[in-house]
PDB file of C-alpha atoms in Angstrom:
ATOM      1  CA  GLN A 868      93.452  90.049 102.775  1.00  0.00           C
ATOM      2  CA  VAL A 869      94.216  92.807 100.317  1.00  0.00           C
ATOM      3  CA  GLN A 870      96.458  92.234  97.340  1.00  0.00           C
ATOM      4  CA  LEU A 871      98.395  95.054  95.733  1.00  0.00           C
ATOM      5  CA  VAL A 872      99.470  94.904  92.112  1.00  0.00           C
ATOM      6  CA  GLU A 873     102.066  97.411  90.934  1.00  0.00           C
ATOM      7  CA  SER A 874     103.085  98.425  87.446  1.00  0.00           C
ATOM      8  CA  GLY A 875     104.955 101.137  85.605  1.00  0.00           C
ATOM      9  CA  GLY A 876     108.591 100.645  86.550  1.00  0.00           C
ATOM     10  CA  GLY A 877     111.370 100.544  84.009  1.00  0.00           C
ATOM     11  CA  LEU A 878     114.666 101.887  82.758  1.00  0.00           C
ATOM     12  CA  VAL A 879     114.766 105.593  81.949  1.00  0.00           C
ATOM     13  CA  GLN A 880     117.344 108.320  81.506  1.00  0.00           C
ATOM     14  CA  ALA A 881     118.016 111.126  83.935  1.00  0.00           C
ATOM     15  CA  GLY A 882     115.439 113.879  83.493  1.00  0.00           C
ATOM     16  CA  ASP A 883     112.723 111.530  82.250  1.00  0.00           C
ATOM     17  CA  SER A 884     109.375 110.858  83.896  1.00  0.00           C
ATOM     18  CA  LEU A 885     107.618 107.683  84.972  1.00  0.00           C
ATOM     19  CA  ARG A 886     104.234 106.915  86.433  1.00  0.00           C
ATOM     20  CA  LEU A 887     103.785 103.997  88.783  1.00  0.00           C
ATOM     21  CA  SER A 888     100.385 102.450  89.443  1.00  0.00           C
ATOM     22  CA  CYS A 889      99.133 100.234  92.227  1.00  0.00           C
ATOM     23  CA  THR A 890      95.704  98.622  92.379  1.00  0.00           C
ATOM     24  CA  ALA A 891      94.262  97.191  95.575  1.00  0.00           C
ATOM     25  CA  SER A 892      91.889  94.231  95.638  1.00  0.00           C
ATOM     26  CA  GLY A 893      90.047  95.435  98.742  1.00  0.00           C
ATOM     27  CA  ARG A 894      89.263  98.331 101.013  1.00  0.00           C
ATOM     28  CA  THR A 895      92.053 100.503 102.322  1.00  0.00           C
ATOM     29  CA  THR A 896      92.248 103.762 104.245  1.00  0.00           C
ATOM     30  CA  ALA A 897      95.483 104.921 102.656  1.00  0.00           C
ATOM     31  CA  MET A 898      97.869 103.814  99.951  1.00  0.00           C
ATOM     32  CA  GLY A 899     101.391 104.919  99.405  1.00  0.00           C
ATOM     33  CA  TRP A 900     104.858 104.220  98.140  1.00  0.00           C
ATOM     34  CA  PHE A 901     108.161 103.334  99.682  1.00  0.00           C
ATOM     35  CA  ARG A 902     111.423 102.651  97.917  1.00  0.00           C
ATOM     36  CA  GLN A 903     114.523 100.666  98.662  1.00  0.00           C
ATOM     37  CA  ALA A 904     117.862 100.912  96.944  1.00  0.00           C
ATOM     38  CA  PRO A 905     120.483  98.152  97.250  1.00  0.00           C
ATOM     39  CA  GLY A 906     122.220  98.272 100.607  1.00  0.00           C
ATOM     40  CA  ARG A 907     119.870 100.900 101.964  1.00  0.00           C
ATOM     41  CA  GLU A 908     116.848 100.887 104.242  1.00  0.00           C
ATOM     42  CA  ARG A 909     113.326 101.139 102.916  1.00  0.00           C
ATOM     43  CA  GLU A 910     112.460 104.820 102.520  1.00  0.00           C
ATOM     44  CA  PHE A 911     109.081 106.543 102.622  1.00  0.00           C
ATOM     45  CA  VAL A 912     108.090 108.330  99.412  1.00  0.00           C
ATOM     46  CA  ALA A 913     104.461 109.436  99.611  1.00  0.00           C
ATOM     47  CA  THR A 914     100.981 108.427 100.784  1.00  0.00           C
ATOM     48  CA  ILE A 915      97.431 109.466 100.021  1.00  0.00           C
ATOM     49  CA  THR A 916      94.367 108.781 102.133  1.00  0.00           C
ATOM     50  CA  THR A 917      91.224 107.268 100.684  1.00  0.00           C
ATOM     51  CA  SER A 918      88.938 109.697 102.444  1.00  0.00           C
ATOM     52  CA  GLY A 919      89.733 113.284 101.631  1.00  0.00           C
ATOM     53  CA  GLY A 920      92.739 112.519  99.462  1.00  0.00           C
ATOM     54  CA  ILE A 921      95.167 113.925 102.009  1.00  0.00           C
ATOM     55  CA  THR A 922      98.736 113.582 100.769  1.00  0.00           C
ATOM     56  CA  TYR A 923     101.977 113.169 102.641  1.00  0.00           C
ATOM     57  CA  TYR A 924     105.430 113.318 101.116  1.00  0.00           C
ATOM     58  CA  ALA A 925     108.961 112.751 102.237  1.00  0.00           C
ATOM     59  CA  ASP A 926     110.630 116.157 102.195  1.00  0.00           C
ATOM     60  CA  SER A 927     113.141 115.039  99.577  1.00  0.00           C
ATOM     61  CA  MET A 928     110.336 113.981  97.203  1.00  0.00           C
ATOM     62  CA  LYS A 929     108.305 117.172  97.280  1.00  0.00           C
ATOM     63  CA  GLY A 930     108.213 119.024  93.997  1.00  0.00           C
ATOM     64  CA  ARG A 931     109.312 116.169  91.726  1.00  0.00           C
ATOM     65  CA  PHE A 932     106.909 113.423  92.786  1.00  0.00           C
ATOM     66  CA  ALA A 933     103.129 113.577  92.912  1.00  0.00           C
ATOM     67  CA  ILE A 934     100.769 110.988  94.340  1.00  0.00           C
ATOM     68  CA  SER A 935      97.137 110.693  93.329  1.00  0.00           C
ATOM     69  CA  ARG A 936      94.372 108.133  93.425  1.00  0.00           C
ATOM     70  CA  ASP A 937      91.260 106.981  91.659  1.00  0.00           C
ATOM     71  CA  ASN A 938      88.937 105.600  94.310  1.00  0.00           C
ATOM     72  CA  ALA A 939      86.597 104.130  91.720  1.00  0.00           C
ATOM     73  CA  LYS A 940      89.472 101.969  90.479  1.00  0.00           C
ATOM     74  CA  ASN A 941      91.036 101.492  93.910  1.00  0.00           C
ATOM     75  CA  THR A 942      94.265 102.609  92.321  1.00  0.00           C
ATOM     76  CA  VAL A 943      97.021 104.949  93.419  1.00  0.00           C
ATOM     77  CA  TYR A 944      99.518 106.608  91.099  1.00  0.00           C
ATOM     78  CA  LEU A 945     102.978 108.010  91.651  1.00  0.00           C
ATOM     79  CA  GLN A 946     104.055 110.499  89.008  1.00  0.00           C
ATOM     80  CA  MET A 947     107.816 110.901  89.091  1.00  0.00           C
ATOM     81  CA  ASN A 948     109.375 113.756  87.156  1.00  0.00           C
ATOM     82  CA  SER A 949     112.936 114.927  86.571  1.00  0.00           C
ATOM     83  CA  LEU A 950     114.228 111.545  87.631  1.00  0.00           C
ATOM     84  CA  LYS A 951     117.781 111.278  88.903  1.00  0.00           C
ATOM     85  CA  PRO A 952     120.130 108.294  89.134  1.00  0.00           C
ATOM     86  CA  GLU A 953     119.716 108.396  92.909  1.00  0.00           C
ATOM     87  CA  ASP A 954     116.020 107.618  92.423  1.00  0.00           C
ATOM     88  CA  THR A 955     117.023 104.147  91.278  1.00  0.00           C
ATOM     89  CA  ALA A 956     115.358 101.657  93.602  1.00  0.00           C
ATOM     90  CA  ALA A 957     112.658  99.060  93.964  1.00  0.00           C
ATOM     91  CA  TYR A 958     109.411 100.911  94.585  1.00  0.00           C
ATOM     92  CA  TYR A 959     106.872  99.227  96.839  1.00  0.00           C
ATOM     93  CA  CYS A 960     103.192  99.984  97.112  1.00  0.00           C
ATOM     94  CA  ALA A 961     101.797  99.866 100.637  1.00  0.00           C
ATOM     95  CA  ALA A 962      98.260  99.996 101.987  1.00  0.00           C
ATOM     96  CA  GLY A 963      96.887 100.694 105.404  1.00  0.00           C
ATOM     97  CA  THR A 964      93.532  99.842 106.914  1.00  0.00           C
ATOM     98  CA  VAL A 965      93.586 102.026 110.014  1.00  0.00           C
ATOM     99  CA  TYR A 966      92.396 105.614 110.099  1.00  0.00           C
ATOM    100  CA  ALA A 967      95.269 107.825 111.150  1.00  0.00           C
ATOM    101  CA  TYR A 968      96.626 111.309 110.758  1.00  0.00           C
ATOM    102  CA  GLY A 969      99.979 112.902 110.262  1.00  0.00           C
ATOM    103  CA  SER A 970     103.105 112.458 108.201  1.00  0.00           C
ATOM    104  CA  ARG A 971     104.971 110.936 111.110  1.00  0.00           C
ATOM    105  CA  TRP A 972     102.517 108.034 111.274  1.00  0.00           C
ATOM    106  CA  TYR A 973     102.287 107.466 107.546  1.00  0.00           C
ATOM    107  CA  SER A 974     106.038 107.567 107.008  1.00  0.00           C
ATOM    108  CA  GLN A 975     106.534 104.477 109.144  1.00  0.00           C
ATOM    109  CA  ALA A 976     106.562 101.258 107.127  1.00  0.00           C
ATOM    110  CA  GLY A 977     105.325  99.281 110.114  1.00  0.00           C
ATOM    111  CA  ASN A 978     101.993 101.119 110.025  1.00  0.00           C
ATOM    112  CA  TYR A 979     101.021  99.596 106.705  1.00  0.00           C
ATOM    113  CA  ASP A 980      99.206  96.277 106.558  1.00  0.00           C
ATOM    114  CA  TYR A 981      99.772  95.168 102.979  1.00  0.00           C
ATOM    115  CA  TRP A 982     102.620  95.407 100.512  1.00  0.00           C
ATOM    116  CA  GLY A 983     103.092  94.868  96.823  1.00  0.00           C
ATOM    117  CA  GLN A 984     105.913  92.841  95.357  1.00  0.00           C
ATOM    118  CA  GLY A 985     107.795  95.897  94.155  1.00  0.00           C
ATOM    119  CA  THR A 986     108.561  97.402  90.785  1.00  0.00           C
ATOM    120  CA  GLN A 987     112.071  98.363  89.738  1.00  0.00           C
ATOM    121  CA  VAL A 988     112.908 101.877  88.638  1.00  0.00           C
ATOM    122  CA  THR A 989     116.348 102.393  87.143  1.00  0.00           C
ATOM    123  CA  VAL A 990     117.550 105.842  86.121  1.00  0.00           C
ATOM    124  CA  SER A 991     120.671 106.011  83.983  1.00  0.00           C
ATOM    125  CA  SER A 992     122.887 109.075  83.887  1.00  0.00           C
TER     126      SER A 992
END
């Protein structure tokens, strides 16, 4: 069983930046982020693989969001820049334990084995 502990959410103004962190208690093959706004489905944000550091992004997140990881700390980061009110959501860390390839696979929430409890990001206009 792998536990994921997230941090870094908060209330910011439009145009600000935030960095989310997620630390895993065990071995994973990839870690990423999803988000869910009230009344909406959970949405893929980005993922990074443990081996090779391959990154995958939702098209709408490219350019403003950047995912990175520190394997020594078993931690993944999501740097979010130029935040907009529509970025307001609960952000969930997810971890997979299966080796896979491709954005189509990693964008599916069902392909992740472990989830964090979520951290709220609120962007005011």
